[in-house]
Amino acid sequence: MESPAIVSAQEWEAARQQLLGEEKRLTRARDALAAKRRRMPWLAVEKAYAFDGPEGRMSLLDLFAGRRQLILYRAFFEPIVYGWPEHACRGCSMVADHVGDLAHLNARDTTLVFASRAPQPEIEQVKARMGWTMPWYTITDDFDADFDVDEWHGTNAFIRDGDRVFRTYFINARGDEALGSTWSYLDMTALGRQETWEDSPEGYPQTPPYEWWNWHDAYGAPEPAPEWLAQTRRGPRGRAA
């Protein structure tokens, strides 16, 4: 392996600053893309889809668990997948390994679930074996074919208006590689992170950043003290975050 040049601390910092400018441009471009996603037209879901879960048969609307938005990842786990029944697809398993605590998504009125063709007993076994805790349902009909995930993994985003469900966005292939954090999942939804700095259509729900953030076991607890919020806004070394 041929290593890059070995330089002084000043030269290294200059090179880092040059790349930092490119990183900031990439961040702004990513924010602009997310803003366009929030302006995507919605597609009404007219068919009634059924899933099996730990509590029995459920509709697509049921998967929202009462929240406004639903993110559904189609994971390949079924008899034709290598590793069955001890393992799901290797790539889908890596995606599952990256999912953080769902309380943060839930705090933004958003539910994340996985769905596969595998029966529930096998799903529960592989979840227990791998330490996964996300809701994971069994596809029983044409949902995978209708939503572009019958032959490949993919992530669909939905929103509901009362009992009506709409498809709002879809990510698959290498796009799934970037998912896994609370932020990346929210950025693909119709409502986004729901923070005041975002470029969102008029009337979309928004609250100041930081103020809704919490420990994953403390959502629903009493509001933080004002001095804690002030400290959070200052950020590291007293700078505005």
XYZ file of N, CA and C in Angstrom:
723
model
N 0.853 -1.194 0.000
C 0.000 0.000 0.000
C 0.888 1.243 0.000
N 0.616 2.159 -0.901
C 1.372 3.415 -0.977
C 0.629 4.475 -0.171
N 1.238 4.949 0.900
C 0.572 5.898 1.785
C 0.610 7.309 1.198
N -0.337 8.182 1.614
C -0.293 9.586 1.191
C 0.925 10.289 1.786
N 1.097 11.553 1.419
C 2.217 12.340 1.925
C 2.122 12.515 3.437
N 3.261 12.536 4.090
C 3.333 12.816 5.526
C 3.661 14.299 5.671
N 2.797 15.052 6.367
C 2.914 16.517 6.380
C 2.947 17.046 7.808
N 3.151 18.346 7.910
C 3.126 19.009 9.210
C 1.690 19.180 9.686
N 1.548 19.545 10.975
C 0.213 19.767 11.529
C -0.505 20.891 10.793
N 0.212 21.947 10.423
C -0.399 23.069 9.720
C -0.887 22.646 8.328
N -0.072 21.855 7.622
C -0.476 21.383 6.292
C -1.667 20.426 6.391
N -1.642 19.589 7.440
C -2.761 18.648 7.618
C -4.055 19.402 7.879
N -3.989 20.454 8.726
C -5.186 21.233 9.030
C -5.691 21.972 7.799
N -4.782 22.458 6.969
C -5.195 23.147 5.733
C -5.928 22.179 4.808
N -5.410 20.950 4.712
C -6.075 19.950 3.867
C -7.448 19.594 4.429
N -7.529 19.490 5.763
C -8.820 19.182 6.385
C -9.831 20.288 6.143
N -9.399 21.538 6.256
C -10.298 22.661 6.039
C -10.813 22.681 4.603
N -9.980 22.282 3.661
C -10.413 22.238 2.274
C -11.514 21.193 2.090
N -11.351 20.031 2.698
C -12.374 19.007 2.614
C -13.614 19.390 3.410
N -13.419 20.128 4.510
C -14.556 20.547 5.314
C -15.520 21.396 4.499
N -14.973 22.241 3.637
C -15.833 23.035 2.763
C -16.674 22.158 1.857
N -16.088 21.099 1.327
C -16.834 20.175 0.483
C -17.889 19.430 1.300
N -17.548 19.063 2.543
C -18.510 18.377 3.388
C -19.718 19.260 3.689
N -19.466 20.547 3.931
C -20.571 21.464 4.204
C -21.471 21.613 2.983
N -20.862 21.654 1.796
C -21.674 21.730 0.578
C -22.510 20.463 0.417
N -21.932 19.312 0.765
C -22.691 18.065 0.701
C -23.842 18.072 1.697
N -23.605 18.585 2.899
C -24.671 18.671 3.904
C -25.808 19.551 3.410
N -25.469 20.701 2.824
C -26.521 21.598 2.309
C -27.282 20.941 1.161
N -26.564 20.188 0.316
C -27.232 19.493 -0.785
C -28.161 18.411 -0.252
N -27.741 17.723 0.806
C -28.584 16.698 1.413
C -29.832 17.323 2.027
N -29.669 18.473 2.672
C -30.832 19.173 3.233
C -31.794 19.616 2.131
N -31.233 20.071 1.008
C -32.077 20.509 -0.108
C -32.851 19.328 -0.700
N -32.203 18.167 -0.764
C -32.883 16.976 -1.269
C -34.022 16.574 -0.343
N -33.767 16.619 0.962
C -34.816 16.275 1.920
C -35.993 17.239 1.798
N -35.706 18.519 1.543
C -36.785 19.503 1.364
C -37.633 19.157 0.143
N -37.007 18.653 -0.917
C -37.761 18.244 -2.103
C -38.608 17.011 -1.809
N -38.087 16.118 -0.974
C -38.888 14.957 -0.592
C -40.159 15.395 0.125
N -40.056 16.447 0.947
C -41.237 16.912 1.679
C -42.270 17.551 0.754
N -41.879 17.808 -0.468
C -42.799 18.390 -1.456
C -43.205 17.380 -2.526
N -42.810 16.131 -2.341
C -43.239 15.073 -3.262
C -44.757 14.917 -3.203
N -45.388 14.621 -4.342
C -46.826 14.306 -4.286
C -47.049 13.003 -3.527
N -48.246 12.854 -3.000
C -48.605 11.646 -2.257
C -49.407 10.718 -3.159
N -49.197 9.404 -2.970
C -49.923 8.389 -3.722
C -50.858 7.654 -2.766
N -52.145 7.735 -3.029
C -53.123 7.076 -2.156
C -52.979 5.562 -2.248
N -53.010 4.902 -1.109
C -52.987 3.435 -1.049
C -54.435 2.969 -0.977
N -54.900 2.392 -2.084
C -56.315 2.039 -2.182
C -56.594 0.591 -1.796
N -55.607 -0.297 -1.957
C -55.815 -1.704 -1.633
C -55.691 -1.946 -0.131
N -56.356 -2.967 0.323
C -56.264 -3.363 1.729
C -55.194 -4.452 1.855
N -54.129 -4.159 2.573
C -53.039 -5.116 2.754
C -53.112 -5.712 4.153
N -52.667 -6.973 4.262
C -52.736 -7.673 5.542
C -51.354 -8.210 5.917
N -51.006 -8.078 7.173
C -49.744 -8.572 7.715
C -50.032 -9.407 8.952
N -49.191 -10.387 9.180
C -49.270 -11.139 10.428
C -48.246 -10.568 11.395
N -48.674 -10.420 12.674
C -47.788 -9.925 13.712
C -47.922 -10.758 14.958
N -47.192 -10.425 15.986
C -47.272 -11.184 17.236
C -48.677 -11.244 17.817
N -49.484 -10.220 17.525
C -50.858 -10.182 18.059
C -51.895 -10.623 17.044
N -51.455 -11.158 15.893
C -52.402 -11.616 14.894
C -52.386 -10.781 13.631
N -53.479 -10.853 12.868
C -53.584 -10.186 11.573
C -53.745 -8.679 11.758
N -53.003 -7.897 10.938
C -53.029 -6.444 11.032
C -53.091 -5.842 9.641
N -53.673 -4.659 9.540
C -53.716 -3.927 8.283
C -52.500 -3.007 8.183
N -52.297 -2.422 7.011
C -51.220 -1.446 6.861
C -51.434 -0.271 7.811
N -52.663 0.150 7.957
C -52.971 1.243 8.880
C -52.616 0.863 10.315
N -52.838 -0.379 10.672
C -52.498 -0.832 12.031
C -51.009 -0.691 12.319
N -50.181 -0.869 11.285
C -48.737 -0.820 11.491
C -48.256 0.564 11.936
N -49.036 1.600 11.683
C -48.678 2.946 12.134
C -48.651 3.030 13.667
N -49.349 2.140 14.324
C -49.454 2.133 15.792
C -49.972 3.464 16.324
N -50.890 4.075 15.561
C -51.511 5.315 15.991
C -50.719 6.565 15.653
N -49.539 6.415 15.085
C -48.719 7.587 14.759
C -49.035 8.099 13.357
N -48.506 9.259 13.019
C -48.837 9.917 11.749
C -48.078 9.293 10.576
N -46.850 8.867 10.808
C -46.027 8.370 9.711
C -45.563 6.941 9.971
N -45.293 6.231 8.859
C -44.805 4.860 8.922
C -43.651 4.697 7.944
N -42.551 4.117 8.420
C -41.432 3.726 7.564
C -41.368 2.209 7.602
N -41.415 1.577 6.428
C -41.468 0.117 6.361
C -40.316 -0.397 5.509
N -39.430 -1.163 6.141
C -38.298 -1.770 5.430
C -38.634 -3.219 5.115
N -38.501 -3.586 3.853
C -38.723 -4.973 3.438
C -37.390 -5.717 3.577
N -37.316 -6.602 4.546
C -36.115 -7.404 4.773
C -36.322 -8.797 4.186
N -35.298 -9.337 3.553
C -35.405 -10.672 2.979
C -35.081 -11.718 4.043
N -36.131 -12.393 4.461
C -36.026 -13.483 5.414
C -37.151 -14.453 5.087
N -36.797 -15.530 4.428
C -37.755 -16.519 3.968
C -36.973 -17.757 3.520
N -37.638 -18.867 3.232
C -36.920 -20.113 2.939
C -35.912 -20.034 1.795
N -36.095 -19.164 0.813
C -35.161 -19.115 -0.316
C -33.900 -18.324 -0.002
N -33.840 -17.677 1.167
C -32.698 -16.830 1.523
C -31.599 -17.674 2.165
N -30.364 -17.440 1.759
C -29.235 -18.165 2.341
C -29.170 -17.905 3.845
N -29.012 -18.973 4.616
C -28.944 -18.862 6.061
C -30.229 -19.220 6.762
N -31.312 -19.387 5.988
C -32.608 -19.718 6.571
C -32.506 -21.020 7.356
N -33.171 -21.144 8.520
C -33.952 -20.107 9.211
C -33.172 -19.408 10.323
N -31.887 -19.729 10.444
C -31.097 -19.103 11.511
C -30.782 -17.647 11.222
N -30.726 -17.287 9.951
C -30.340 -15.929 9.585
C -31.244 -15.362 8.506
N -31.394 -14.042 8.519
C -31.980 -13.311 7.395
C -30.856 -12.996 6.410
N -31.212 -12.404 5.294
C -30.232 -11.956 4.308
C -29.119 -11.165 4.996
N -27.873 -11.356 4.553
C -26.746 -10.698 5.207
C -26.860 -9.174 5.144
N -27.227 -8.649 3.969
C -27.358 -7.197 3.841
C -28.486 -6.648 4.687
N -29.633 -7.329 4.665
C -30.768 -6.883 5.478
C -30.444 -6.978 6.962
N -29.639 -7.968 7.324
C -29.234 -8.105 8.722
C -28.332 -6.956 9.132
N -27.470 -6.498 8.219
C -26.646 -5.332 8.527
C -27.509 -4.096 8.728
N -28.549 -3.962 7.897
C -29.476 -2.840 8.075
C -30.117 -2.917 9.462
N -30.558 -4.106 9.836
C -31.197 -4.278 11.149
C -30.230 -3.943 12.277
N -28.967 -4.298 12.111
C -27.965 -4.013 13.143
C -27.756 -2.519 13.349
N -28.071 -1.715 12.350
C -27.835 -0.270 12.439
C -29.012 0.515 13.012
N -30.147 -0.129 13.206
C -31.331 0.584 13.708
C -31.127 0.936 15.178
N -31.284 2.220 15.499
C -31.133 2.676 16.875
C -32.415 2.549 17.669
N -32.432 3.168 18.835
C -33.621 3.101 19.675
C -34.773 3.846 19.004
N -35.897 3.172 18.851
C -37.021 3.727 18.098
C -37.788 4.802 18.852
N -37.477 5.003 20.127
C -38.177 6.045 20.885
C -37.980 7.419 20.251
N -36.817 7.639 19.630
C -36.555 8.953 19.027
C -37.437 9.191 17.800
N -37.608 8.170 16.969
C -38.538 8.291 15.842
C -39.965 8.442 16.338
N -40.324 7.658 17.337
C -41.683 7.734 17.876
C -41.991 9.131 18.394
N -40.973 9.813 18.937
C -41.164 11.172 19.447
C -41.499 12.163 18.338
N -41.188 11.800 17.104
C -41.560 12.609 15.945
C -42.779 12.015 15.239
N -43.603 11.280 15.983
C -44.865 10.741 15.467
C -44.635 9.791 14.287
N -43.546 9.025 14.356
C -43.140 8.158 13.251
C -42.837 6.752 13.777
N -43.348 5.747 13.077
C -43.134 4.347 13.418
C -42.255 3.694 12.364
N -41.291 2.894 12.810
C -40.442 2.113 11.904
C -40.728 0.638 12.125
N -40.974 -0.092 11.029
C -41.187 -1.537 11.124
C -40.424 -2.231 10.001
N -40.172 -3.528 10.197
C -39.631 -4.411 9.163
C -40.751 -5.354 8.743
N -40.644 -5.871 7.514
C -41.606 -6.864 7.040
C -40.891 -7.857 6.134
N -41.280 -9.124 6.235
C -40.681 -10.201 5.447
C -41.758 -11.229 5.108
N -41.375 -12.213 4.296
C -42.279 -13.316 3.978
C -42.241 -14.414 5.033
N -41.266 -14.391 5.918
C -41.125 -15.445 6.923
C -42.308 -15.450 7.880
N -42.705 -16.625 8.353
C -43.753 -16.696 9.377
C -43.274 -16.084 10.685
N -44.212 -15.728 11.534
C -43.883 -15.074 12.791
C -42.980 -15.897 13.721
N -43.173 -17.206 13.878
C -42.274 -17.940 14.781
C -40.806 -17.815 14.383
N -40.517 -17.887 13.073
C -39.131 -17.755 12.614
C -38.616 -16.338 12.810
N -39.482 -15.340 12.598
C -39.081 -13.951 12.809
C -38.736 -13.719 14.277
N -39.564 -14.204 15.160
C -39.295 -14.020 16.586
C -38.009 -14.718 17.013
N -37.727 -15.873 16.431
C -36.500 -16.597 16.765
C -35.261 -15.845 16.303
N -35.296 -15.338 15.072
C -34.108 -14.640 14.571
C -33.924 -13.303 15.283
N -35.006 -12.631 15.648
C -34.891 -11.388 16.417
C -34.227 -11.656 17.766
N -34.668 -12.701 18.436
C -34.094 -13.025 19.743
C -32.627 -13.412 19.607
N -32.309 -14.161 18.568
C -30.931 -14.619 18.365
C -29.996 -13.453 18.071
N -30.480 -12.467 17.293
C -29.637 -11.357 16.857
C -29.758 -10.121 17.735
N -30.674 -10.142 18.705
C -30.817 -8.994 19.594
C -31.576 -7.831 18.987
N -32.420 -8.091 17.993
C -33.200 -7.034 17.347
C -34.538 -6.863 18.061
N -34.997 -5.634 18.144
C -36.247 -5.366 18.886
C -37.296 -4.621 18.063
N -36.978 -4.251 16.829
C -37.973 -3.513 16.038
C -39.190 -4.384 15.722
N -40.376 -3.781 15.575
C -41.542 -4.553 15.127
C -41.249 -5.171 13.757
N -41.607 -6.436 13.592
C -41.270 -7.151 12.346
C -42.467 -8.013 11.971
N -43.064 -7.740 10.817
C -44.313 -8.368 10.423
C -44.119 -9.298 9.227
N -45.108 -10.136 9.017
C -45.111 -11.093 7.913
C -46.002 -10.590 6.784
N -45.448 -10.488 5.597
C -46.215 -10.099 4.408
C -47.069 -11.288 3.979
N -48.352 -11.058 3.743
C -49.265 -12.163 3.410
C -49.884 -12.038 2.024
N -49.611 -10.923 1.319
C -50.304 -10.698 0.048
C -49.363 -10.053 -0.961
N -49.876 -9.137 -1.783
C -49.092 -8.520 -2.849
C -48.377 -7.243 -2.432
N -48.271 -6.978 -1.147
C -47.643 -5.723 -0.718
C -46.247 -5.565 -1.307
N -45.434 -6.612 -1.243
C -44.058 -6.481 -1.722
C -44.000 -6.199 -3.222
N -44.837 -6.860 -3.999
C -44.867 -6.617 -5.445
C -45.392 -5.226 -5.772
N -46.385 -4.780 -5.035
C -47.002 -3.485 -5.318
C -46.110 -2.308 -4.915
N -45.193 -2.539 -3.996
C -44.365 -1.437 -3.498
C -42.885 -1.632 -3.790
N -42.595 -2.333 -4.896
C -41.249 -2.405 -5.473
C -40.232 -3.126 -4.605
N -40.695 -4.045 -3.758
C -39.761 -4.751 -2.885
C -39.952 -6.267 -2.950
N -40.440 -6.754 -4.101
C -40.627 -8.202 -4.214
C -39.343 -8.915 -4.608
N -38.437 -8.208 -5.296
C -37.202 -8.845 -5.745
C -35.962 -8.200 -5.145
N -36.134 -7.176 -4.343
C -34.998 -6.482 -3.751
C -35.477 -5.776 -2.492
N -34.534 -5.543 -1.583
C -34.898 -4.819 -0.360
C -35.257 -3.372 -0.701
N -35.898 -2.688 0.212
C -36.244 -1.293 -0.004
C -37.020 -0.744 1.177
N -37.081 0.583 1.254
C -37.714 1.268 2.374
C -38.787 2.207 1.854
N -40.026 1.969 2.244
C -41.143 2.813 1.850
C -41.568 3.700 3.014
N -41.931 4.933 2.698
C -42.453 5.860 3.701
C -43.920 6.139 3.390
N -44.727 6.162 4.449
C -46.158 6.408 4.327
C -46.574 7.480 5.336
N -47.699 8.106 5.055
C -48.324 9.031 5.996
C -49.816 8.732 6.004
N -50.461 9.033 7.091
C -51.911 8.804 7.144
C -52.628 10.107 7.452
N -53.805 10.218 6.890
C -54.710 11.319 7.190
C -55.997 10.667 7.659
N -56.145 10.566 8.977
C -57.252 9.775 9.509
C -57.018 8.318 9.186
N -57.970 7.704 8.473
C -57.836 6.304 8.086
C -57.290 6.135 6.671
N -56.996 7.222 5.999
C -56.444 7.147 4.647
C -54.922 7.102 4.715
N -54.332 6.208 3.912
C -52.887 6.021 3.908
C -52.336 6.435 2.542
N -51.186 7.105 2.561
C -50.549 7.575 1.342
C -49.076 7.175 1.338
N -48.602 6.775 0.172
C -47.174 6.515 -0.009
C -46.497 7.842 -0.334
N -45.421 8.154 0.390
C -44.790 9.462 0.204
C -43.389 9.386 -0.380
N -42.655 8.278 -0.135
C -41.314 8.182 -0.711
C -40.851 6.734 -0.684
N -39.778 6.452 -1.438
C -39.230 5.101 -1.532
C -37.734 5.184 -1.761
N -36.973 4.403 -1.006
C -35.519 4.312 -1.155
C -35.137 2.851 -1.234
N -34.233 2.505 -2.179
C -33.760 1.122 -2.243
C -32.311 1.103 -2.714
N -31.829 -0.110 -2.990
C -30.451 -0.318 -3.453
C -29.458 0.376 -2.507
N -28.490 1.117 -3.047
C -27.481 1.729 -2.188
C -28.057 2.849 -1.324
N -29.233 3.333 -1.671
C -29.862 4.347 -0.833
C -30.132 3.842 0.572
N -30.396 2.523 0.696
C -30.642 1.947 2.022
C -29.396 1.980 2.897
N -28.206 2.049 2.270
C -26.973 2.054 3.052
C -26.886 3.259 3.981
N -27.474 4.377 3.570
C -27.375 5.610 4.362
C -28.382 5.656 5.500
N -29.330 4.715 5.521
C -30.358 4.730 6.549
C -29.876 4.028 7.813
N -30.568 4.258 8.902
C -30.232 3.608 10.157
C -30.284 4.551 11.338
N -29.981 5.835 11.101
C -30.054 6.805 12.190
C -31.434 7.456 12.214
N -31.774 8.034 13.351
C -33.029 8.776 13.467
C -33.110 9.838 12.381
N -31.997 10.557 12.163
C -31.995 11.675 11.212
C -32.217 11.201 9.787
N -31.524 10.124 9.385
C -31.661 9.666 8.000
C -33.062 9.151 7.729
N -33.669 8.489 8.713
C -35.046 8.032 8.515
C -36.010 9.217 8.420
N -35.875 10.186 9.318
C -36.782 11.332 9.265
C -36.613 12.109 7.970
N -35.392 12.182 7.454
C -35.139 12.942 6.225
C -35.835 12.348 5.009
N -36.259 11.078 5.085
C -36.956 10.486 3.936
C -38.469 10.577 4.067
N -38.947 11.133 5.178
C -40.391 11.188 5.402
C -41.004 12.473 4.863
N -42.310 12.466 4.769
C -43.035 13.637 4.267
C -42.928 14.830 5.200
N -42.798 14.587 6.508
C -42.743 15.677 7.481
C -41.321 16.040 7.888
N -40.347 15.224 7.512
C -38.962 15.527 7.822
C -38.648 15.443 9.311
N -37.631 16.186 9.733
C -37.243 16.193 11.148
C -38.207 17.031 11.987
N -39.028 17.824 11.313
C -40.028 18.659 11.984
C -39.365 19.677 12.904
N -38.281 20.271 12.423
C -37.554 21.299 13.168
C -37.629 22.622 12.419
N -37.537 23.711 13.167
C -37.833 25.032 12.613
C -36.838 25.495 11.555
N -35.631 24.952 11.529
C -34.643 25.399 10.547
C -34.908 24.815 9.165
N -35.756 23.778 9.090
C -35.958 23.090 7.822
C -36.810 23.907 6.852
N -36.538 23.710 5.578
C -37.343 24.300 4.517
C -38.504 23.359 4.240
N -39.626 23.629 4.879
C -40.814 22.779 4.740
C -41.994 23.618 4.273
N -42.979 22.982 3.647
C -44.176 23.719 3.242
C -44.876 24.377 4.436
N -45.595 25.426 4.163
C -46.322 26.161 5.197
C -47.276 25.237 5.949
N -47.265 25.347 7.267
C -48.184 24.587 8.088
C -47.685 23.233 8.541
N -46.500 22.819 8.077
C -45.954 21.535 8.523
C -45.554 21.635 9.991
N -45.701 20.540 10.753
C -45.327 20.591 12.176
C -43.833 20.841 12.331
N -43.471 21.803 13.162
C -42.070 22.124 13.419
C -41.902 22.620 14.853
N -40.843 22.184 15.486
C -40.470 22.672 16.804
C -38.986 22.999 16.781
N -38.499 23.817 17.723
C -37.074 24.152 17.736
C -36.216 22.901 17.888
N -35.062 22.870 17.210
C -34.161 21.730 17.407
C -33.667 21.687 18.839
N -33.197 20.529 19.236
C -32.680 20.261 20.580
C -33.794 20.132 21.626
N -34.808 20.969 21.559
C -35.790 20.972 22.646
C -36.592 19.683 22.718
N -36.772 19.004 21.588
C -37.526 17.750 21.637
C -36.614 16.552 21.879
N -35.298 16.727 21.724
C -34.369 15.616 21.915
C -34.389 15.177 23.371
N -34.250 13.880 23.595
C -34.283 13.385 24.969
C -33.578 12.042 25.034
N -33.292 11.590 26.256
C -32.837 10.218 26.432
C -33.962 9.296 25.991
N -33.583 8.130 25.440
C -34.633 7.292 24.862
C -35.595 6.738 25.907
N -35.193 6.761 27.180
C -36.100 6.279 28.216
C -36.795 7.412 28.960
N -36.700 8.632 28.426
C -37.255 9.781 29.147
C -38.315 10.543 28.358
N -38.662 10.095 27.169
C -39.741 10.765 26.446
C -41.040 10.625 27.232
N -41.766 11.711 27.343
C -42.984 11.710 28.125
C -42.768 12.121 29.557
N -41.486 12.285 29.955
C -41.176 12.756 31.304
C -41.368 14.271 31.355
N -41.310 14.873 32.539
C -41.445 16.332 32.642
C -40.425 17.058 31.773
N -40.789 18.252 31.315
C -39.920 19.034 30.446
C -38.591 19.353 31.134
N -37.469 19.383 30.367
C -36.194 19.749 30.963
C -36.225 21.163 31.527
N -35.373 21.411 32.508
C -35.281 22.745 33.101
C -34.739 23.731 32.087
N -35.157 25.014 32.165
C -34.693 26.024 31.195
C -33.178 26.110 31.111
N -32.461 25.957 32.240
C -31.018 26.079 32.187
C -30.398 24.924 31.398
N -31.028 23.753 31.427
C -30.518 22.632 30.643
C -30.672 22.919 29.153
N -31.827 23.484 28.763
C -32.033 23.817 27.364
C -31.039 24.875 26.903
N -30.772 25.871 27.748
C -29.825 26.912 27.380
C -28.441 26.324 27.180
N -28.049 25.397 28.038
C -26.745 24.761 27.908
C -26.673 23.943 26.626
N -27.755 23.245 26.294
C -27.782 22.448 25.079
C -27.634 23.320 23.852
N -28.314 24.489 23.845
C -28.229 25.370 22.688
C -26.829 25.954 22.511
N -26.120 26.140 23.619
C -24.781 26.697 23.506
C -23.823 25.756 22.816
N -24.033 24.445 23.005
C -23.199 23.459 22.335
C -21.833 23.384 22.983
N -20.911 22.650 22.329
C -19.585 22.432 22.900
C -18.786 23.732 23.004
N -18.073 23.875 24.118
C -17.191 25.027 24.359
C -17.948 26.352 24.307
N -19.240 26.299 24.634
C -20.010 27.524 24.719
C -20.468 28.078 23.387
N -20.168 27.391 22.279
C -20.600 27.896 20.969
C -22.064 27.568 20.750
N -22.726 28.404 19.950
C -24.115 28.120 19.596
C -24.158 26.848 18.784
N -25.038 25.936 19.151
C -25.089 24.650 18.438
C -25.869 24.785 17.133
